[in-house]
PDB file of C-alpha atoms and ligand atoms in Angstrom:
ATOM      1  CA  MET N   1       0.000   0.000   0.000  1.00  0.00           C
ATOM      2  CA  LYS N   2       1.213   3.485  -0.898  1.00  0.00           C
ATOM      3  CA  ILE N   3       0.140   6.688   0.862  1.00  0.00           C
ATOM      4  CA  LEU N   4       0.854  10.138  -0.533  1.00  0.00           C
ATOM      5  CA  VAL N   5       1.078  12.571   2.388  1.00  0.00           C
ATOM      6  CA  THR N   6       1.140  16.276   1.569  1.00  0.00           C
ATOM      7  CA  GLY N   7       2.028  19.373   3.632  1.00  0.00           C
ATOM      8  CA  PHE N   8       1.761  23.055   2.737  1.00  0.00           C
ATOM      9  CA  GLU N   9       4.443  25.711   2.378  1.00  0.00           C
ATOM     10  CA  PRO N  10       4.243  28.560   4.959  1.00  0.00           C
ATOM     11  CA  PHE N  11       1.573  31.211   4.355  1.00  0.00           C
ATOM     12  CA  GLY N  12       0.002  34.228   6.026  1.00  0.00           C
ATOM     13  CA  GLY N  13       3.327  35.695   7.174  1.00  0.00           C
ATOM     14  CA  GLU N  14       4.437  32.588   9.101  1.00  0.00           C
ATOM     15  CA  ALA N  15       8.082  31.492   8.857  1.00  0.00           C
ATOM     16  CA  VAL N  16       7.162  27.792   8.917  1.00  0.00           C
ATOM     17  CA  ASN N  17       4.140  25.604   8.319  1.00  0.00           C
ATOM     18  CA  PRO N  18       3.800  22.758  10.840  1.00  0.00           C
ATOM     19  CA  SER N  19       2.166  20.609   8.165  1.00  0.00           C
ATOM     20  CA  ILE N  20       5.189  20.260   5.909  1.00  0.00           C
ATOM     21  CA  GLU N  21       7.513  20.160   8.944  1.00  0.00           C
ATOM     22  CA  THR N  22       5.532  17.184  10.250  1.00  0.00           C
ATOM     23  CA  VAL N  23       5.176  15.457   6.880  1.00  0.00           C
ATOM     24  CA  ASN N  24       8.922  15.716   6.267  1.00  0.00           C
ATOM     25  CA  ARG N  25       9.596  13.949   9.571  1.00  0.00           C
ATOM     26  CA  LEU N  26       7.388  10.924   8.850  1.00  0.00           C
ATOM     27  CA  PRO N  27       9.180   7.599   8.453  1.00  0.00           C
ATOM     28  CA  ASP N  28       9.376   5.928   5.024  1.00  0.00           C
ATOM     29  CA  GLN N  29       7.089   3.106   6.194  1.00  0.00           C
ATOM     30  CA  ILE N  30       4.165   3.164   8.612  1.00  0.00           C
ATOM     31  CA  ALA N  31       2.341  -0.074   9.464  1.00  0.00           C
ATOM     32  CA  GLY N  32       3.770  -1.600   6.287  1.00  0.00           C
ATOM     33  CA  ALA N  33       2.550   1.223   4.041  1.00  0.00           C
ATOM     34  CA  ARG N  34       5.044   3.157   1.934  1.00  0.00           C
ATOM     35  CA  ILE N  35       4.934   6.895   2.656  1.00  0.00           C
ATOM     36  CA  ILE N  36       5.491   9.412  -0.136  1.00  0.00           C
ATOM     37  CA  ARG N  37       5.972  12.990   1.128  1.00  0.00           C
ATOM     38  CA  LEU N  38       5.027  16.007  -0.951  1.00  0.00           C
ATOM     39  CA  GLU N  39       5.171  19.754  -0.350  1.00  0.00           C
ATOM     40  CA  ILE N  40       2.371  21.665  -2.039  1.00  0.00           C
ATOM     41  CA  PRO N  41       1.970  25.418  -2.641  1.00  0.00           C
ATOM     42  CA  THR N  42      -0.566  27.358  -0.578  1.00  0.00           C
ATOM     43  CA  VAL N  43      -2.159  28.508  -3.799  1.00  0.00           C
ATOM     44  CA  ARG N  44      -5.629  28.058  -5.286  1.00  0.00           C
ATOM     45  CA  GLY N  45      -5.540  25.672  -8.253  1.00  0.00           C
ATOM     46  CA  LYS N  46      -1.770  25.081  -8.236  1.00  0.00           C
ATOM     47  CA  SER N  47      -1.994  23.059  -5.004  1.00  0.00           C
ATOM     48  CA  LEU N  48      -4.300  20.603  -6.781  1.00  0.00           C
ATOM     49  CA  GLN N  49      -2.151  20.499  -9.931  1.00  0.00           C
ATOM     50  CA  VAL N  50       0.901  19.513  -7.889  1.00  0.00           C
ATOM     51  CA  ILE N  51      -1.099  16.775  -6.141  1.00  0.00           C
ATOM     52  CA  GLU N  52      -2.444  15.447  -9.435  1.00  0.00           C
ATOM     53  CA  GLU N  53       1.066  15.256 -10.932  1.00  0.00           C
ATOM     54  CA  ALA N  54       2.217  13.240  -7.909  1.00  0.00           C
ATOM     55  CA  LEU N  55      -0.870  11.075  -8.126  1.00  0.00           C
ATOM     56  CA  ARG N  56      -0.026  10.224 -11.754  1.00  0.00           C
ATOM     57  CA  ARG N  57       3.641   9.611 -10.973  1.00  0.00           C
ATOM     58  CA  HIS N  58       3.226   7.480  -7.841  1.00  0.00           C
ATOM     59  CA  ASP N  59      -0.270   5.988  -8.190  1.00  0.00           C
ATOM     60  CA  PRO N  60      -0.897   5.988  -4.390  1.00  0.00           C
ATOM     61  CA  ASP N  61      -3.816   4.131  -2.815  1.00  0.00           C
ATOM     62  CA  VAL N  62      -4.491   6.961  -0.377  1.00  0.00           C
ATOM     63  CA  ILE N  63      -3.916  10.727  -0.479  1.00  0.00           C
ATOM     64  CA  LEU N  64      -3.727  12.265   2.994  1.00  0.00           C
ATOM     65  CA  CYS N  65      -3.271  16.034   3.098  1.00  0.00           C
ATOM     66  CA  VAL N  66      -2.193  17.996   6.157  1.00  0.00           C
ATOM     67  CA  GLY N  67      -2.548  21.719   6.864  1.00  0.00           C
ATOM     68  CA  GLN N  68      -2.064  24.253   9.645  1.00  0.00           C
ATOM     69  CA  ALA N  69      -5.148  25.397  11.527  1.00  0.00           C
ATOM     70  CA  GLY N  70      -3.718  28.201  13.662  1.00  0.00           C
ATOM     71  CA  GLY N  71      -5.846  28.672  16.760  1.00  0.00           C
ATOM     72  CA  ARG N  72      -7.138  25.106  16.980  1.00  0.00           C
ATOM     73  CA  ALA N  73      -5.966  23.268  20.075  1.00  0.00           C
ATOM     74  CA  GLN N  74      -6.108  19.684  18.859  1.00  0.00           C
ATOM     75  CA  ILE N  75      -5.491  17.528  15.811  1.00  0.00           C
ATOM     76  CA  SER N  76      -8.630  17.813  13.646  1.00  0.00           C
ATOM     77  CA  VAL N  77      -9.571  15.000  11.326  1.00  0.00           C
ATOM     78  CA  GLU N  78     -11.743  16.664   8.707  1.00  0.00           C
ATOM     79  CA  ARG N  79     -15.030  15.065   7.671  1.00  0.00           C
ATOM     80  CA  VAL N  80     -16.010  17.109   4.632  1.00  0.00           C
ATOM     81  CA  GLY N  81     -14.839  19.394   1.842  1.00  0.00           C
ATOM     82  CA  ILE N  82     -17.291  21.934   0.382  1.00  0.00           C
ATOM     83  CA  ASN N  83     -17.409  23.393  -3.121  1.00  0.00           C
ATOM     84  CA  VAL N  84     -16.597  26.918  -1.915  1.00  0.00           C
ATOM     85  CA  ASP N  85     -13.517  29.102  -2.156  1.00  0.00           C
ATOM     86  CA  ASP N  86     -14.026  32.156   0.055  1.00  0.00           C
ATOM     87  CA  PHE N  87     -10.607  33.419   1.092  1.00  0.00           C
ATOM     88  CA  SER N  88     -10.363  35.892   3.974  1.00  0.00           C
ATOM     89  CA  ILE N  89      -6.650  36.392   3.210  1.00  0.00           C
ATOM     90  CA  PRO N  90      -4.757  36.128  -0.094  1.00  0.00           C
ATOM     91  CA  ASP N  91      -3.062  32.843  -0.923  1.00  0.00           C
ATOM     92  CA  ASN N  92       0.675  32.784  -1.680  1.00  0.00           C
ATOM     93  CA  GLU N  93       0.112  34.097  -5.211  1.00  0.00           C
ATOM     94  CA  GLY N  94      -2.243  36.893  -4.172  1.00  0.00           C
ATOM     95  CA  ASN N  95      -5.503  35.158  -5.091  1.00  0.00           C
ATOM     96  CA  GLN N  96      -8.324  36.246  -2.814  1.00  0.00           C
ATOM     97  CA  VAL N  97     -11.678  35.071  -4.108  1.00  0.00           C
ATOM     98  CA  THR N  98     -15.181  35.361  -2.715  1.00  0.00           C
ATOM     99  CA  ASP N  99     -17.945  32.771  -3.086  1.00  0.00           C
ATOM    100  CA  GLN N 100     -16.291  30.911  -5.965  1.00  0.00           C
ATOM    101  CA  PRO N 101     -16.648  27.153  -6.563  1.00  0.00           C
ATOM    102  CA  VAL N 102     -13.584  24.937  -6.159  1.00  0.00           C
ATOM    103  CA  CYS N 103     -14.779  22.917  -9.156  1.00  0.00           C
ATOM    104  CA  PRO N 104     -17.507  24.550 -11.264  1.00  0.00           C
ATOM    105  CA  GLY N 105     -20.394  22.100 -11.726  1.00  0.00           C
ATOM    106  CA  GLY N 106     -19.152  19.770  -8.992  1.00  0.00           C
ATOM    107  CA  PRO N 107     -21.389  18.543  -6.159  1.00  0.00           C
ATOM    108  CA  ASP N 108     -21.864  20.842  -3.159  1.00  0.00           C
ATOM    109  CA  ALA N 109     -19.690  18.689  -0.895  1.00  0.00           C
ATOM    110  CA  TYR N 110     -17.780  15.447  -0.532  1.00  0.00           C
ATOM    111  CA  PHE N 111     -17.235  13.399   2.589  1.00  0.00           C
ATOM    112  CA  VAL N 112     -13.634  12.210   2.845  1.00  0.00           C
ATOM    113  CA  THR N 113     -13.111   8.481   2.370  1.00  0.00           C
ATOM    114  CA  VAL N 114     -10.694   7.670   5.184  1.00  0.00           C
ATOM    115  CA  PRO N 115     -11.944   6.339   8.557  1.00  0.00           C
ATOM    116  CA  ILE N 116     -12.138   9.637  10.453  1.00  0.00           C
ATOM    117  CA  ARG N 117     -13.470   8.243  13.736  1.00  0.00           C
ATOM    118  CA  ALA N 118     -10.900   5.459  13.916  1.00  0.00           C
ATOM    119  CA  MET N 119      -8.155   7.965  13.092  1.00  0.00           C
ATOM    120  CA  ALA N 120      -9.176  10.383  15.863  1.00  0.00           C
ATOM    121  CA  GLU N 121      -9.531   7.515  18.348  1.00  0.00           C
ATOM    122  CA  ARG N 122      -6.162   6.071  17.420  1.00  0.00           C
ATOM    123  CA  ILE N 123      -4.502   9.447  17.947  1.00  0.00           C
ATOM    124  CA  ARG N 124      -6.192   9.886  21.337  1.00  0.00           C
ATOM    125  CA  ALA N 125      -5.080   6.375  22.316  1.00  0.00           C
ATOM    126  CA  ARG N 126      -1.539   7.785  22.147  1.00  0.00           C
ATOM    127  CA  LYS N 127      -2.629  10.456  24.673  1.00  0.00           C
ATOM    128  CA  ILE N 128      -2.703  13.196  22.048  1.00  0.00           C
ATOM    129  CA  PRO N 129      -5.767  15.486  21.799  1.00  0.00           C
ATOM    130  CA  ALA N 130      -7.700  14.860  18.577  1.00  0.00           C
ATOM    131  CA  GLY N 131     -11.226  15.024  17.257  1.00  0.00           C
ATOM    132  CA  ILE N 132     -13.388  15.070  14.162  1.00  0.00           C
ATOM    133  CA  SER N 133     -13.927  18.494  12.562  1.00  0.00           C
ATOM    134  CA  ASN N 134     -16.940  19.279  10.420  1.00  0.00           C
ATOM    135  CA  THR N 135     -15.363  22.178   8.573  1.00  0.00           C
ATOM    136  CA  ALA N 136     -12.001  22.612   6.902  1.00  0.00           C
ATOM    137  CA  GLY N 137     -12.813  26.317   6.395  1.00  0.00           C
ATOM    138  CA  THR N 138     -13.072  27.940   2.960  1.00  0.00           C
ATOM    139  CA  PHE N 139      -9.389  28.650   2.245  1.00  0.00           C
ATOM    140  CA  VAL N 140      -6.770  26.496   0.504  1.00  0.00           C
ATOM    141  CA  CYS N 141      -7.137  23.542   2.906  1.00  0.00           C
ATOM    142  CA  ASN N 142     -10.820  23.124   2.089  1.00  0.00           C
ATOM    143  CA  HIS N 143      -9.937  23.720  -1.578  1.00  0.00           C
ATOM    144  CA  VAL N 144      -7.578  20.735  -1.414  1.00  0.00           C
ATOM    145  CA  THR N 145      -9.927  18.587   0.696  1.00  0.00           C
ATOM    146  CA  TYR N 146     -12.735  19.074  -1.825  1.00  0.00           C
ATOM    147  CA  GLY N 147     -10.541  19.133  -4.912  1.00  0.00           C
ATOM    148  CA  VAL N 148      -8.823  15.820  -4.191  1.00  0.00           C
ATOM    149  CA  CYS N 149     -12.170  14.151  -3.479  1.00  0.00           C
ATOM    150  CA  HIS N 150     -13.485  15.491  -6.807  1.00  0.00           C
ATOM    151  CA  MET N 151     -10.352  14.357  -8.653  1.00  0.00           C
ATOM    152  CA  ILE N 152     -10.775  10.836  -7.302  1.00  0.00           C
ATOM    153  CA  ALA N 153     -14.520  10.739  -7.921  1.00  0.00           C
ATOM    154  CA  THR N 154     -14.150  11.844 -11.532  1.00  0.00           C
ATOM    155  CA  LYS N 155     -10.794  10.440 -12.677  1.00  0.00           C
ATOM    156  CA  TYR N 156      -9.131   8.022 -10.255  1.00  0.00           C
ATOM    157  CA  PRO N 157     -11.686   5.536  -8.966  1.00  0.00           C
ATOM    158  CA  GLY N 158     -10.767   3.319  -6.032  1.00  0.00           C
ATOM    159  CA  LYS N 159      -8.416   5.742  -4.321  1.00  0.00           C
ATOM    160  CA  ARG N 160      -9.217   7.229  -0.911  1.00  0.00           C
ATOM    161  CA  SER N 161      -8.447  10.666   0.489  1.00  0.00           C
ATOM    162  CA  GLY N 162      -8.556  12.615   3.723  1.00  0.00           C
ATOM    163  CA  PHE N 163      -7.428  15.810   5.412  1.00  0.00           C
ATOM    164  CA  ILE N 164      -5.929  16.548   8.834  1.00  0.00           C
ATOM    165  CA  HIS N 165      -5.588  20.028  10.337  1.00  0.00           C
ATOM    166  CA  ILE N 166      -2.864  20.493  12.940  1.00  0.00           C
ATOM    167  CA  PRO N 167      -2.182  23.315  15.441  1.00  0.00           C
ATOM    168  CA  PHE N 168       0.636  25.851  15.472  1.00  0.00           C
ATOM    169  CA  LEU N 169       4.082  24.726  16.646  1.00  0.00           C
ATOM    170  CA  PRO N 170       5.147  26.244  20.000  1.00  0.00           C
ATOM    171  CA  GLU N 171       7.910  28.261  18.285  1.00  0.00           C
ATOM    172  CA  GLN N 172       5.312  29.934  16.052  1.00  0.00           C
ATOM    173  CA  VAL N 173       3.240  31.029  19.050  1.00  0.00           C
ATOM    174  CA  ALA N 174       6.323  32.151  20.976  1.00  0.00           C
ATOM    175  CA  GLU N 175       6.869  34.765  18.274  1.00  0.00           C
ATOM    176  CA  LYS N 176       3.349  36.149  18.624  1.00  0.00           C
ATOM    177  CA  GLY N 177       3.865  37.841  21.992  1.00  0.00           C
ATOM    178  CA  GLY N 178       2.119  41.216  21.997  1.00  0.00           C
ATOM    179  CA  THR N 179      -0.107  40.369  19.025  1.00  0.00           C
ATOM    180  CA  SER N 180      -3.748  39.298  18.984  1.00  0.00           C
ATOM    181  CA  GLN N 181      -2.585  35.686  18.571  1.00  0.00           C
ATOM    182  CA  ALA N 182      -0.391  35.716  21.701  1.00  0.00           C
ATOM    183  CA  GLY N 183      -1.123  32.618  23.749  1.00  0.00           C
ATOM    184  CA  ALA N 184      -2.718  30.701  20.866  1.00  0.00           C
ATOM    185  CA  PRO N 185      -2.721  26.916  21.371  1.00  0.00           C
ATOM    186  CA  SER N 186       0.207  24.897  20.056  1.00  0.00           C
ATOM    187  CA  MET N 187       1.511  21.330  19.936  1.00  0.00           C
ATOM    188  CA  SER N 188       5.059  20.005  19.769  1.00  0.00           C
ATOM    189  CA  GLY N 189       6.442  18.692  16.509  1.00  0.00           C
ATOM    190  CA  GLU N 190       7.147  15.289  18.085  1.00  0.00           C
ATOM    191  CA  MET N 191       3.518  14.961  19.132  1.00  0.00           C
ATOM    192  CA  MET N 192       2.239  15.909  15.706  1.00  0.00           C
ATOM    193  CA  VAL N 193       4.512  13.352  14.026  1.00  0.00           C
ATOM    194  CA  GLU N 194       3.248  10.683  16.416  1.00  0.00           C
ATOM    195  CA  ALA N 195      -0.349  11.725  15.772  1.00  0.00           C
ATOM    196  CA  MET N 196       0.141  11.409  12.020  1.00  0.00           C
ATOM    197  CA  CYS N 197       1.668   7.951  12.417  1.00  0.00           C
ATOM    198  CA  ALA N 198      -1.339   6.894  14.513  1.00  0.00           C
ATOM    199  CA  ALA N 199      -3.803   8.260  11.952  1.00  0.00           C
ATOM    200  CA  ILE N 200      -2.014   6.470   9.123  1.00  0.00           C
ATOM    201  CA  GLU N 201      -2.056   3.189  11.074  1.00  0.00           C
ATOM    202  CA  ALA N 202      -5.847   3.507  11.332  1.00  0.00           C
ATOM    203  CA  ILE N 203      -6.087   4.056   7.570  1.00  0.00           C
ATOM    204  CA  VAL N 204      -3.926   1.012   6.841  1.00  0.00           C
ATOM    205  CA  ASP N 205      -5.926  -1.155   9.259  1.00  0.00           C
ATOM    206  CA  THR N 206      -9.261  -0.317   7.688  1.00  0.00           C
ATOM    207  CA  SER N 207      -8.053  -1.250   4.232  1.00  0.00           C
ATOM    208  CA  GLN N 208      -7.384  -4.871   5.164  1.00  0.00           C
TER     209      GLN N 208
HETATM  210  N1  LIG S 301      -3.605  25.960   6.198  1.00  0.00           N
HETATM  211  C1  LIG S 301      -4.485  26.768   5.380  1.00  0.00           C
HETATM  212  C2  LIG S 301      -3.967  26.620   3.980  1.00  0.00           C
HETATM  213  C3  LIG S 301      -2.585  26.078   4.112  1.00  0.00           C
HETATM  214  C4  LIG S 301      -2.489  25.602   5.501  1.00  0.00           C
HETATM  215  O1  LIG S 301      -1.547  24.974   5.989  1.00  0.00           O
HETATM  216  C5  LIG S 301      -5.968  26.428   5.576  1.00  0.00           C
HETATM  217  O2  LIG S 301      -6.354  25.974   6.656  1.00  0.00           O
HETATM  218  O3  LIG S 301      -6.749  26.620   4.644  1.00  0.00           O
END
């Protein structure tokens, strides 16, 4: 089994993005599955193009995307992607759209196809806070959650996909002293790597 795991480049003025930091620290194999790591741009459209190129090159069974959700206190396993791009800040190429579809003519929403409850439970079993989230927002993370589901539904049958939002790293929050985000929740890199390994184990288990 092959799992493509993606993380985003930094955005919104941050020096790092915990998602790609975490993805880059994953081992090559988890529960017997081969892990393929991929950095994707925090850019509308281009993020999905980069994923589709990797999907063609590697033919993974599962695509698991990871993104930063600054301000959330726990690992969030996303349930759904919606066909809405409504960006409250510009992406890394200056795109800031309002009420646009991710995929014109696509269904309103897709549920992800990884076992979200088992993933959240498996993470919590390692004593790491995690839960199911019912919104991935309307920025690039939702764009990717929805867009990958649509890609699979229309062009790559049989593959599964999911999305995990992770908190800030402590070093990101330490730099926010004196700003409105001072004291925002954070989680250590080690914990986030362990959480991702646990989530991936749950995905592998449910495919057998
Ligand atoms: N988080 C953003 C996009 C990239 C990332 O890591 C989001 O939640 O939409």
